[in-house]
Amino acid sequence: MTVGFTPVDDDLYREIILDHYRNPRRRGEVQPADGALEADNPLCGDEIHLTWRLDGEGRAEVAFTGRGCSISQAAASMLCEGCNGRSREEAVSLARRYREMLVADGDAGELGDLEALQGVRAYPVRVKCATLACNAILRALDTAREGDAA
Ligand code: ZN
């Protein structure tokens, strides 16, 4: 087993993470896309390429490609799966609550597979791996973000 680098003690949670890592959901590119962006975490060598669009009913379509550690890629898979098909507001809410789970102690509510990553909170360096895709999705979809007056 080459899973020693996955800093999650719980066996079930680790299996969920490794399943997303090995069989990523929403891997690829949205075409045509409303936008695309690159994000990287040089501390670990993680890279994410995110593409997205909003369909005629305002639902988000998101997809990613990338490479890096199991935490970064599994988080991207879980987040893209969780946000895909939701309204922009719901997708932003999910990403924000997921980030809250990792950086704060509050109750983040129902997060599905993303809850498997809660153990990463104990490893501050790896939190950057776990939030890489999350921050990219928020940059893409969160029009209320700080510094964006539009
Ligand atoms: Zn990483």
CSV table of C-alpha atoms and ligand atoms in Angstrom, one decimal:
chain,number,residue,atom,x,y,z
A,1,MET,CA,0.0,0.0,0.0
A,2,THR,CA,1.4,3.4,-1.0
A,3,VAL,CA,-1.1,5.3,1.1
A,4,GLY,CA,1.2,6.5,3.8
A,5,PHE,CA,1.2,10.0,2.5
A,6,THR,CA,-2.6,10.3,2.9
A,7,PRO,CA,-2.9,11.9,6.3
A,8,VAL,CA,-6.2,10.4,7.3
A,9,ASP,CA,-6.4,7.8,10.0
A,10,ASP,CA,-10.0,6.6,9.4
A,11,ASP,CA,-10.0,3.6,7.1
A,12,LEU,CA,-13.4,4.4,5.5
A,13,TYR,CA,-12.6,8.0,4.9
A,14,ARG,CA,-9.2,7.1,3.4
A,15,GLU,CA,-10.9,4.6,1.1
A,16,ILE,CA,-13.3,7.4,-0.1
A,17,ILE,CA,-10.3,9.7,-0.7
A,18,LEU,CA,-8.3,7.1,-2.6
A,19,ASP,CA,-11.4,6.2,-4.7
A,20,HIS,CA,-11.7,9.8,-5.9
A,21,TYR,CA,-8.0,10.0,-6.5
A,22,ARG,CA,-7.9,6.9,-8.6
A,23,ASN,CA,-11.3,7.4,-10.3
A,24,PRO,CA,-11.7,11.2,-10.4
A,25,ARG,CA,-15.2,12.5,-11.1
A,26,ARG,CA,-15.7,15.4,-13.4
A,27,ARG,CA,-12.2,15.0,-14.9
A,28,GLY,CA,-11.9,16.8,-18.2
A,29,GLU,CA,-12.9,20.2,-19.6
A,30,VAL,CA,-16.3,21.9,-19.9
A,31,GLN,CA,-16.7,22.8,-23.5
A,32,PRO,CA,-17.5,25.5,-24.4
A,33,ALA,CA,-16.5,27.0,-21.1
A,34,ASP,CA,-17.4,30.4,-19.6
A,35,GLY,CA,-14.0,30.5,-18.0
A,36,ALA,CA,-10.9,28.6,-17.1
A,37,LEU,CA,-8.2,29.1,-14.5
A,38,GLU,CA,-5.1,27.5,-13.2
A,39,ALA,CA,-4.3,27.0,-9.5
A,40,ASP,CA,-1.2,25.6,-7.9
A,41,ASN,CA,0.2,24.8,-4.5
A,42,PRO,CA,3.9,25.0,-4.9
A,43,LEU,CA,4.5,23.7,-1.3
A,44,CYS,CA,3.3,20.2,-2.5
A,45,GLY,CA,3.5,20.5,-6.3
A,46,ASP,CA,-0.3,20.2,-6.8
A,47,GLU,CA,-1.9,21.7,-9.9
A,48,ILE,CA,-5.5,22.2,-10.9
A,49,HIS,CA,-6.9,23.3,-14.2
A,50,LEU,CA,-10.6,24.3,-13.7
A,51,THR,CA,-13.2,25.0,-16.4
A,52,TRP,CA,-16.8,26.0,-15.8
A,53,ARG,CA,-19.9,27.5,-17.3
A,54,LEU,CA,-23.4,28.3,-16.2
A,55,ASP,CA,-26.2,26.7,-18.2
A,56,GLY,CA,-29.4,28.5,-19.3
A,57,GLU,CA,-31.0,27.9,-15.9
A,58,GLY,CA,-28.0,29.2,-14.0
A,59,ARG,CA,-26.7,25.8,-13.0
A,60,ALA,CA,-22.9,25.3,-12.8
A,61,GLU,CA,-21.0,22.9,-14.8
A,62,VAL,CA,-17.5,22.4,-13.6
A,63,ALA,CA,-14.6,20.0,-14.5
A,64,PHE,CA,-11.0,19.8,-13.7
A,65,THR,CA,-7.7,18.3,-14.8
A,66,GLY,CA,-4.6,18.3,-12.6
A,67,ARG,CA,-1.9,16.4,-10.9
A,68,GLY,CA,-0.5,16.2,-7.4
A,69,CYS,CA,-1.1,14.5,-4.1
A,70,SER,CA,-4.1,12.3,-3.3
A,71,ILE,CA,-5.6,15.0,-1.1
A,72,SER,CA,-5.5,17.8,-3.7
A,73,GLN,CA,-6.9,15.6,-6.5
A,74,ALA,CA,-9.5,13.8,-4.4
A,75,ALA,CA,-10.7,17.2,-3.1
A,76,ALA,CA,-11.0,18.5,-6.7
A,77,SER,CA,-13.0,15.4,-7.7
A,78,MET,CA,-15.3,15.7,-4.7
A,79,LEU,CA,-15.9,19.4,-5.1
A,80,CYS,CA,-16.5,19.3,-8.8
A,81,GLU,CA,-18.9,16.4,-8.4
A,82,GLY,CA,-20.6,18.2,-5.5
A,83,CYS,CA,-20.9,21.6,-7.3
A,84,ASN,CA,-21.8,20.3,-10.8
A,85,GLY,CA,-25.5,20.7,-11.6
A,86,ARG,CA,-26.1,23.1,-8.7
A,87,SER,CA,-27.0,26.7,-8.9
A,88,ARG,CA,-24.1,29.1,-8.5
A,89,GLU,CA,-25.3,30.0,-5.0
A,90,GLU,CA,-25.5,26.4,-3.9
A,91,ALA,CA,-22.1,25.6,-5.4
A,92,VAL,CA,-20.5,28.6,-3.6
A,93,SER,CA,-22.2,27.6,-0.4
A,94,LEU,CA,-20.8,24.0,-0.6
A,95,ALA,CA,-17.3,25.2,-1.3
A,96,ARG,CA,-17.5,27.8,1.5
A,97,ARG,CA,-18.8,25.2,4.0
A,98,TYR,CA,-16.1,22.8,3.0
A,99,ARG,CA,-13.4,25.4,3.6
A,100,GLU,CA,-15.0,26.2,7.0
A,101,MET,CA,-14.7,22.5,7.9
A,102,LEU,CA,-10.9,22.7,7.2
A,103,VAL,CA,-10.0,26.1,8.7
A,104,ALA,CA,-12.6,26.5,11.5
A,105,ASP,CA,-14.2,24.4,14.1
A,106,GLY,CA,-17.8,25.2,13.3
A,107,ASP,CA,-20.4,22.7,12.1
A,108,ALA,CA,-20.2,22.7,8.3
A,109,GLY,CA,-23.3,20.7,7.8
A,110,GLU,CA,-23.9,18.0,5.3
A,111,LEU,CA,-20.9,17.7,2.9
A,112,GLY,CA,-21.1,14.2,1.5
A,113,ASP,CA,-17.8,12.7,0.5
A,114,LEU,CA,-16.0,15.9,1.3
A,115,GLU,CA,-16.5,15.0,5.0
A,116,ALA,CA,-13.8,12.3,4.4
A,117,LEU,CA,-11.3,15.2,4.3
A,118,GLN,CA,-12.1,16.6,7.7
A,119,GLY,CA,-9.1,14.9,9.3
A,120,VAL,CA,-6.8,17.0,7.1
A,121,ARG,CA,-7.6,19.9,9.4
A,122,ALA,CA,-5.0,18.5,11.9
A,123,TYR,CA,-2.3,19.0,9.2
A,124,PRO,CA,-2.0,22.7,8.4
A,125,VAL,CA,0.5,22.1,5.5
A,126,ARG,CA,-1.9,19.7,3.9
A,127,VAL,CA,-4.9,22.0,4.3
A,128,LYS,CA,-3.4,23.9,1.3
A,129,CYS,CA,-3.7,20.7,-0.7
A,130,ALA,CA,-7.3,20.2,0.4
A,131,THR,CA,-8.4,23.8,-0.3
A,132,LEU,CA,-6.6,24.3,-3.7
A,133,ALA,CA,-9.6,23.3,-5.8
A,134,CYS,CA,-12.0,24.9,-3.4
A,135,ASN,CA,-10.4,28.3,-3.7
A,136,ALA,CA,-10.3,27.9,-7.5
A,137,ILE,CA,-14.1,27.1,-7.6
A,138,LEU,CA,-14.8,30.1,-5.4
A,139,ARG,CA,-12.6,32.4,-7.6
A,140,ALA,CA,-14.6,31.1,-10.6
A,141,LEU,CA,-18.2,31.2,-9.2
A,142,ASP,CA,-18.3,33.5,-6.2
A,143,THR,CA,-19.2,36.9,-7.6
A,144,ALA,CA,-19.6,38.3,-4.0
A,145,ARG,CA,-15.9,37.6,-3.2
A,146,GLU,CA,-13.9,40.3,-1.7
A,147,GLY,CA,-12.5,42.8,-4.1
A,148,ASP,CA,-15.1,42.1,-6.8
A,149,ALA,CA,-17.4,45.1,-6.7
A,150,ALA,CA,-19.4,43.9,-9.7
B,1,ZN,ZN,-0.7,18.2,-2.0
